[in-house]
Amino acid sequence: MKNKFTVDNAAMLLIDHQQGTIKLAVNLPYKELVHNTRALARTAVETGMPLVLTSSQEDHFQGPLLQDIQDIAPEAYANRVKRPGIVDAWDYPDFKAAVKATGKKKIIMAGLTNDVCIVFPSISMVEDGYEVQVVVDGGGSPTQVADETSIQRMKDHGVTITSTNQIMAELASDWADETGAKIQGIMYEEILAPLVEAEPAATE
């Protein structure tokens, strides 16, 4: 595949993974969403990718970012962009400056919710010349219809839709090299272990 995203040419943006906002993402199981988010954050931190975090109205119902993110990425958390309420994060100058400071034009983005907090900045960034992949299972929406509608709208505007495992595999490229092995370990610990280690279903 030509024009791959790699840990060297891409940046990771995690938008509004907040302790209140995650309650609105009901089209995915809570634990699955948290583990996918953890996997994305760990991949960025443990491979040295630029990681930009942002939140919206932390003093409202949205609350602080997930404790998992705070623990995994304390430096990025300390430098998070706290938006006062602007829905399209790309319209907020501090967020745009933080993304531009990464020096990357390939962007991996996930957040809560897909139908409000992700759809607008992803489209805006494509319009400004960025290549954007949105990790849809690193976020969610209040309903499946809302999620599907936002995904279609993003696709219509040139955003590439991906999943957590898919983008991690793309970034790994080769499971046998140092980076690939590191990403494979994260994927196993955060996502695959419950599947691989589960007892086979009984058969008659």
CSV table of N, CA, C and O in Angstrom, one decimal, residues 3-92:
chain,number,residue,atom,x,y,z
A,3,ASN,N,1.7,5.3,0.4
A,3,ASN,CA,1.2,6.5,1.3
A,3,ASN,C,0.7,6.0,2.6
A,3,ASN,O,-0.3,6.5,3.1
A,4,LYS,N,1.5,5.1,3.2
A,4,LYS,CA,1.1,4.6,4.6
A,4,LYS,C,1.3,5.6,5.6
A,4,LYS,O,2.2,6.5,5.6
A,5,PHE,N,0.5,5.5,6.7
A,5,PHE,CA,0.8,6.3,7.9
A,5,PHE,C,1.8,5.5,8.7
A,5,PHE,O,1.7,4.2,8.8
A,6,THR,N,2.8,6.1,9.3
A,6,THR,CA,3.8,5.5,10.1
A,6,THR,C,4.0,6.3,11.4
A,6,THR,O,3.5,7.4,11.6
A,7,VAL,N,4.7,5.7,12.3
A,7,VAL,CA,4.9,6.4,13.6
A,7,VAL,C,5.8,7.6,13.4
A,7,VAL,O,5.9,8.4,14.3
A,8,ASP,N,6.5,7.6,12.3
A,8,ASP,CA,7.4,8.8,12.0
A,8,ASP,C,6.8,9.9,11.2
A,8,ASP,O,7.2,11.0,11.3
A,9,ASN,N,5.7,9.6,10.5
A,9,ASN,CA,5.1,10.7,9.6
A,9,ASN,C,3.7,11.1,10.1
A,9,ASN,O,3.1,12.0,9.5
A,10,ALA,N,3.2,10.6,11.2
A,10,ALA,CA,1.9,10.9,11.6
A,10,ALA,C,1.8,11.4,13.1
A,10,ALA,O,2.7,11.1,13.9
A,11,ALA,N,0.8,12.1,13.4
A,11,ALA,CA,0.5,12.5,14.8
A,11,ALA,C,-0.8,11.9,15.3
A,11,ALA,O,-1.7,11.7,14.4
A,12,MET,N,-1.0,11.7,16.6
A,12,MET,CA,-2.2,11.2,17.2
A,12,MET,C,-2.9,12.3,17.9
A,12,MET,O,-2.3,13.0,18.8
A,13,LEU,N,-4.2,12.5,17.6
A,13,LEU,CA,-5.0,13.5,18.3
A,13,LEU,C,-6.2,12.8,19.0
A,13,LEU,O,-6.9,12.0,18.4
A,14,LEU,N,-6.3,12.9,20.3
A,14,LEU,CA,-7.3,12.4,21.1
A,14,LEU,C,-8.2,13.5,21.6
A,14,LEU,O,-7.7,14.3,22.4
A,15,ILE,N,-9.4,13.5,21.2
A,15,ILE,CA,-10.3,14.7,21.4
A,15,ILE,C,-11.4,14.3,22.4
A,15,ILE,O,-12.2,13.4,22.1
A,16,ASP,N,-11.5,15.0,23.5
A,16,ASP,CA,-12.6,15.0,24.5
A,16,ASP,C,-13.0,13.6,25.0
A,16,ASP,O,-14.1,13.2,25.2
A,17,HIS,N,-11.9,12.8,25.3
A,17,HIS,CA,-12.2,11.5,26.0
A,17,HIS,C,-12.4,11.8,27.5
A,17,HIS,O,-11.5,11.5,28.3
A,18,GLN,N,-13.5,12.4,27.8
A,18,GLN,CA,-13.7,12.9,29.1
A,18,GLN,C,-14.7,12.0,29.9
A,18,GLN,O,-15.5,11.2,29.3
A,19,GLN,N,-14.6,12.0,31.2
A,19,GLN,CA,-15.3,11.1,32.1
A,19,GLN,C,-16.8,11.2,32.0
A,19,GLN,O,-17.5,10.3,32.3
A,20,GLY,N,-17.3,12.4,31.7
A,20,GLY,CA,-18.7,12.6,31.5
A,20,GLY,C,-19.1,12.3,30.0
A,20,GLY,O,-20.1,11.7,29.8
A,21,THR,N,-18.3,12.8,29.1
A,21,THR,CA,-18.7,12.6,27.7
A,21,THR,C,-18.8,11.2,27.2
A,21,THR,O,-19.6,10.8,26.4
A,22,ILE,N,-17.9,10.3,27.8
A,22,ILE,CA,-17.9,8.9,27.4
A,22,ILE,C,-19.3,8.3,27.7
A,22,ILE,O,-19.6,7.3,27.0
A,23,LYS,N,-20.0,8.8,28.6
A,23,LYS,CA,-21.4,8.2,28.9
A,23,LYS,C,-22.3,8.4,27.7
A,23,LYS,O,-23.4,7.7,27.7
A,24,LEU,N,-22.0,9.3,26.8
A,24,LEU,CA,-22.8,9.6,25.7
A,24,LEU,C,-22.6,8.6,24.5
A,24,LEU,O,-23.3,8.5,23.6
A,25,ALA,N,-21.5,7.9,24.6
A,25,ALA,CA,-21.1,6.9,23.5
A,25,ALA,C,-21.6,5.6,23.8
A,25,ALA,O,-20.9,4.7,24.2
A,26,VAL,N,-22.9,5.4,23.6
A,26,VAL,CA,-23.6,4.2,24.0
A,26,VAL,C,-23.7,3.1,22.9
A,26,VAL,O,-24.2,2.0,23.1
A,27,ASN,N,-23.2,3.4,21.7
A,27,ASN,CA,-23.3,2.4,20.6
A,27,ASN,C,-22.1,1.5,20.7
A,27,ASN,O,-22.0,0.5,19.9
A,28,LEU,N,-21.1,1.7,21.6
A,28,LEU,CA,-20.1,0.7,21.8
A,28,LEU,C,-20.0,0.4,23.3
A,28,LEU,O,-20.3,1.2,24.2
A,29,PRO,N,-19.6,-0.8,23.7
A,29,PRO,CA,-19.5,-1.2,25.1
A,29,PRO,C,-18.4,-0.3,25.7
A,29,PRO,O,-17.4,0.0,25.1
A,30,TYR,N,-18.7,0.1,27.0
A,30,TYR,CA,-17.8,1.1,27.7
A,30,TYR,C,-16.4,0.5,27.7
A,30,TYR,O,-15.4,1.2,27.4
A,31,LYS,N,-16.2,-0.7,28.1
A,31,LYS,CA,-14.9,-1.3,28.3
A,31,LYS,C,-14.1,-1.4,27.0
A,31,LYS,O,-12.9,-1.1,26.9
A,32,GLU,N,-14.8,-1.7,25.9
A,32,GLU,CA,-14.2,-1.7,24.6
A,32,GLU,C,-13.7,-0.4,24.2
A,32,GLU,O,-12.5,-0.2,23.7
A,33,LEU,N,-14.5,0.7,24.4
A,33,LEU,CA,-14.1,2.0,24.1
A,33,LEU,C,-12.9,2.5,24.9
A,33,LEU,O,-11.9,3.0,24.3
A,34,VAL,N,-12.9,2.2,26.2
A,34,VAL,CA,-11.7,2.5,27.0
A,34,VAL,C,-10.5,1.8,26.6
A,34,VAL,O,-9.4,2.5,26.5
A,35,HIS,N,-10.6,0.5,26.3
A,35,HIS,CA,-9.4,-0.2,25.9
A,35,HIS,C,-8.9,0.3,24.5
A,35,HIS,O,-7.6,0.3,24.3
A,36,ASN,N,-9.7,0.6,23.6
A,36,ASN,CA,-9.3,1.1,22.3
A,36,ASN,C,-8.6,2.5,22.5
A,36,ASN,O,-7.6,2.7,21.9
A,37,THR,N,-9.2,3.3,23.4
A,37,THR,CA,-8.5,4.6,23.7
A,37,THR,C,-7.2,4.4,24.3
A,37,THR,O,-6.2,5.1,23.9
A,38,ARG,N,-7.1,3.5,25.3
A,38,ARG,CA,-5.8,3.2,25.9
A,38,ARG,C,-4.8,2.7,24.9
A,38,ARG,O,-3.6,3.1,24.9
A,39,ALA,N,-5.2,1.9,24.0
A,39,ALA,CA,-4.3,1.3,22.9
A,39,ALA,C,-3.8,2.4,22.0
A,39,ALA,O,-2.6,2.5,21.7
A,40,LEU,N,-4.6,3.4,21.7
A,40,LEU,CA,-4.2,4.5,20.8
A,40,LEU,C,-3.2,5.4,21.6
A,40,LEU,O,-2.2,5.8,21.0
A,41,ALA,N,-3.5,5.7,22.8
A,41,ALA,CA,-2.6,6.6,23.6
A,41,ALA,C,-1.3,5.9,23.9
A,41,ALA,O,-0.2,6.5,23.7
A,42,ARG,N,-1.3,4.6,24.2
A,42,ARG,CA,-0.1,3.9,24.4
A,42,ARG,C,0.8,3.8,23.2
A,42,ARG,O,2.0,3.9,23.2
A,43,THR,N,0.1,3.5,22.1
A,43,THR,CA,0.8,3.5,20.8
A,43,THR,C,1.6,4.8,20.5
A,43,THR,O,2.8,4.7,20.2
A,44,ALA,N,0.9,5.9,20.7
A,44,ALA,CA,1.6,7.2,20.5
A,44,ALA,C,2.8,7.4,21.5
A,44,ALA,O,3.9,7.7,21.1
A,45,VAL,N,2.5,7.1,22.8
A,45,VAL,CA,3.5,7.4,23.8
A,45,VAL,C,4.7,6.4,23.6
A,45,VAL,O,5.9,6.8,23.7
A,46,GLU,N,4.4,5.1,23.4
A,46,GLU,CA,5.5,4.1,23.5
A,46,GLU,C,6.3,4.1,22.2
A,46,GLU,O,7.3,3.4,22.1
A,47,THR,N,5.8,4.7,21.1
A,47,THR,CA,6.6,4.7,19.9
A,47,THR,C,7.1,6.1,19.6
A,47,THR,O,7.8,6.3,18.6
A,48,GLY,N,6.8,7.1,20.5
A,48,GLY,CA,7.3,8.4,20.3
A,48,GLY,C,6.6,9.3,19.3
A,48,GLY,O,7.1,10.3,18.9
A,49,MET,N,5.4,8.9,19.0
A,49,MET,CA,4.6,9.8,18.1
A,49,MET,C,4.1,11.0,18.8
A,49,MET,O,3.8,11.0,20.0
A,50,PRO,N,4.0,12.1,18.1
A,50,PRO,CA,3.4,13.3,18.7
A,50,PRO,C,1.9,13.0,19.1
A,50,PRO,O,1.2,12.4,18.4
A,51,LEU,N,1.6,13.4,20.4
A,51,LEU,CA,0.2,13.2,20.9
A,51,LEU,C,-0.3,14.5,21.4
A,51,LEU,O,0.3,15.1,22.3
A,52,VAL,N,-1.5,14.8,20.8
A,52,VAL,CA,-2.1,16.1,21.3
A,52,VAL,C,-3.5,15.7,21.9
A,52,VAL,O,-4.3,15.0,21.3
A,53,LEU,N,-3.7,16.2,23.1
A,53,LEU,CA,-5.0,15.9,23.8
A,53,LEU,C,-5.7,17.2,23.9
A,53,LEU,O,-5.1,18.3,24.1
A,54,THR,N,-7.0,17.2,23.9
A,54,THR,CA,-7.9,18.3,24.1
A,54,THR,C,-9.1,17.9,24.8
A,54,THR,O,-9.6,16.8,24.7
A,55,SER,N,-9.7,18.9,25.6
A,55,SER,CA,-10.9,18.6,26.3
A,55,SER,C,-11.8,19.9,26.1
A,55,SER,O,-11.4,20.9,25.7
A,56,SER,N,-13.1,19.7,26.5
A,56,SER,CA,-14.0,20.8,26.3
A,56,SER,C,-14.8,20.9,27.6
A,56,SER,O,-15.4,20.0,28.2
A,57,GLN,N,-14.8,22.1,28.2
A,57,GLN,CA,-15.6,22.5,29.4
A,57,GLN,C,-15.4,21.4,30.5
A,57,GLN,O,-16.4,20.8,30.9
A,58,GLU,N,-14.2,21.3,30.9
A,58,GLU,CA,-13.9,20.3,32.0
A,58,GLU,C,-14.7,20.6,33.3
A,58,GLU,O,-14.9,19.7,34.1
A,59,ASP,N,-15.2,21.8,33.5
A,59,ASP,CA,-15.9,22.2,34.7
A,59,ASP,C,-17.4,22.0,34.5
A,59,ASP,O,-18.2,22.3,35.4
A,60,HIS,N,-17.8,21.4,33.4
A,60,HIS,CA,-19.2,21.1,33.1
A,60,HIS,C,-19.4,19.6,33.2
A,60,HIS,O,-18.6,18.9,33.8
A,61,PHE,N,-20.5,19.1,32.7
A,61,PHE,CA,-20.8,17.7,32.8
A,61,PHE,C,-19.7,16.8,32.2
A,61,PHE,O,-19.6,15.6,32.5
A,62,GLN,N,-19.0,17.4,31.2
A,62,GLN,CA,-18.0,16.6,30.4
A,62,GLN,C,-16.9,16.1,31.4
A,62,GLN,O,-16.4,15.0,31.2
A,63,GLY,N,-16.5,16.9,32.3
A,63,GLY,CA,-15.5,16.4,33.3
A,63,GLY,C,-14.1,16.4,32.8
A,63,GLY,O,-13.9,16.7,31.6
A,64,PRO,N,-13.2,15.9,33.6
A,64,PRO,CA,-11.8,15.7,33.2
A,64,PRO,C,-11.6,14.6,32.2
A,64,PRO,O,-12.5,13.7,32.0
A,65,LEU,N,-10.4,14.6,31.6
A,65,LEU,CA,-10.1,13.4,30.7
A,65,LEU,C,-10.1,12.1,31.5
A,65,LEU,O,-9.8,12.1,32.7
A,66,LEU,N,-10.3,11.0,30.8
A,66,LEU,CA,-10.2,9.7,31.5
A,66,LEU,C,-8.9,9.6,32.3
A,66,LEU,O,-7.9,10.0,31.8
A,67,GLN,N,-9.1,9.0,33.4
A,67,GLN,CA,-7.9,8.7,34.3
A,67,GLN,C,-6.8,7.9,33.5
A,67,GLN,O,-5.6,8.1,33.7
A,68,ASP,N,-7.3,6.9,32.7
A,68,ASP,CA,-6.4,6.1,31.9
A,68,ASP,C,-5.5,7.0,31.1
A,68,ASP,O,-4.3,6.7,31.0
A,69,ILE,N,-6.0,8.0,30.4
A,69,ILE,CA,-5.2,8.9,29.6
A,69,ILE,C,-4.2,9.6,30.4
A,69,ILE,O,-3.0,9.8,30.1
A,70,GLN,N,-4.7,10.1,31.6
A,70,GLN,CA,-3.8,10.9,32.5
A,70,GLN,C,-2.6,10.0,32.9
A,70,GLN,O,-1.5,10.5,33.0
A,71,ASP,N,-2.9,8.7,33.2
A,71,ASP,CA,-1.8,7.8,33.6
A,71,ASP,C,-0.9,7.4,32.5
A,71,ASP,O,0.3,7.3,32.7
A,72,ILE,N,-1.4,7.2,31.3
A,72,ILE,CA,-0.6,6.7,30.2
A,72,ILE,C,0.2,7.9,29.6
A,72,ILE,O,1.4,7.7,29.2
A,73,ALA,N,-0.3,9.1,29.6
A,73,ALA,CA,0.3,10.2,28.9
A,73,ALA,C,0.4,11.4,29.8
A,73,ALA,O,-0.3,12.4,29.4
A,74,PRO,N,1.1,11.4,30.9
A,74,PRO,CA,1.0,12.5,31.8
A,74,PRO,C,1.6,13.8,31.2
A,74,PRO,O,1.0,14.9,31.5
A,75,GLU,N,2.6,13.7,30.3
A,75,GLU,CA,3.1,14.9,29.7
A,75,GLU,C,2.1,15.6,28.8
A,75,GLU,O,1.9,16.8,28.8
A,76,ALA,N,1.5,14.7,27.9
A,76,ALA,CA,0.5,15.3,27.0
A,76,ALA,C,-0.7,15.8,27.8
A,76,ALA,O,-1.3,16.8,27.4
A,77,TYR,N,-1.0,15.1,28.8
A,77,TYR,CA,-2.2,15.6,29.7
A,77,TYR,C,-1.9,16.9,30.3
A,77,TYR,O,-2.7,17.8,30.3
A,78,ALA,N,-0.7,17.1,30.8
A,78,ALA,CA,-0.3,18.4,31.4
A,78,ALA,C,-0.4,19.5,30.3
A,78,ALA,O,-0.7,20.7,30.7
A,79,ASN,N,-0.1,19.2,29.1
A,79,ASN,CA,-0.1,20.1,28.0
A,79,ASN,C,-1.4,20.2,27.2
A,79,ASN,O,-1.5,20.8,26.1
A,80,ARG,N,-2.4,19.5,27.7
A,80,ARG,CA,-3.7,19.4,26.9
A,80,ARG,C,-4.3,20.8,26.6
A,80,ARG,O,-4.1,21.7,27.4
A,81,VAL,N,-5.0,20.8,25.6
A,81,VAL,CA,-5.7,22.1,25.2
A,81,VAL,C,-7.1,22.1,25.8
A,81,VAL,O,-7.9,21.2,25.4
A,82,LYS,N,-7.3,23.0,26.7
A,82,LYS,CA,-8.6,23.0,27.3
A,82,LYS,C,-9.5,24.1,26.6
A,82,LYS,O,-9.3,25.3,26.8
A,83,ARG,N,-10.4,23.6,25.8
A,83,ARG,CA,-11.3,24.5,25.0
A,83,ARG,C,-12.5,24.9,25.9
A,83,ARG,O,-13.0,24.2,26.7
A,84,PRO,N,-12.8,26.2,25.8
A,84,PRO,CA,-13.9,26.7,26.6
A,84,PRO,C,-15.3,26.3,26.1
A,84,PRO,O,-16.2,26.5,26.9
A,85,GLY,N,-15.4,25.8,24.9
A,85,GLY,CA,-16.7,25.3,24.5
A,85,GLY,C,-16.8,25.3,23.0
A,85,GLY,O,-17.9,24.9,22.4
A,86,ILE,N,-15.8,25.6,22.2
A,86,ILE,CA,-15.8,25.5,20.8
A,86,ILE,C,-16.0,24.1,20.3
A,86,ILE,O,-15.2,23.2,20.7
A,87,VAL,N,-17.0,23.8,19.5
A,87,VAL,CA,-17.3,22.5,19.1
A,87,VAL,C,-16.3,21.9,18.2
A,87,VAL,O,-15.8,20.8,18.3
A,88,ASP,N,-16.0,22.7,17.1
A,88,ASP,CA,-15.0,22.2,16.1
A,88,ASP,C,-13.6,22.6,16.7
A,88,ASP,O,-13.2,23.8,16.6
A,89,ALA,N,-12.9,21.6,17.2
A,89,ALA,CA,-11.6,21.9,17.9
A,89,ALA,C,-10.7,22.7,16.9
A,89,ALA,O,-9.8,23.4,17.4
A,90,TRP,N,-10.8,22.4,15.6
A,90,TRP,CA,-9.9,23.1,14.7
A,90,TRP,C,-10.1,24.6,14.6
A,90,TRP,O,-9.2,25.3,14.1
A,91,ASP,N,-11.3,25.0,15.1
A,91,ASP,CA,-11.5,26.5,15.1
A,91,ASP,C,-10.9,27.2,16.3
A,91,ASP,O,-10.9,28.4,16.4
A,92,TYR,N,-10.4,26.4,17.2
A,92,TYR,CA,-9.8,26.9,18.5
A,92,TYR,C,-8.3,27.1,18.2
A,92,TYR,O,-7.6,26.2,18.0
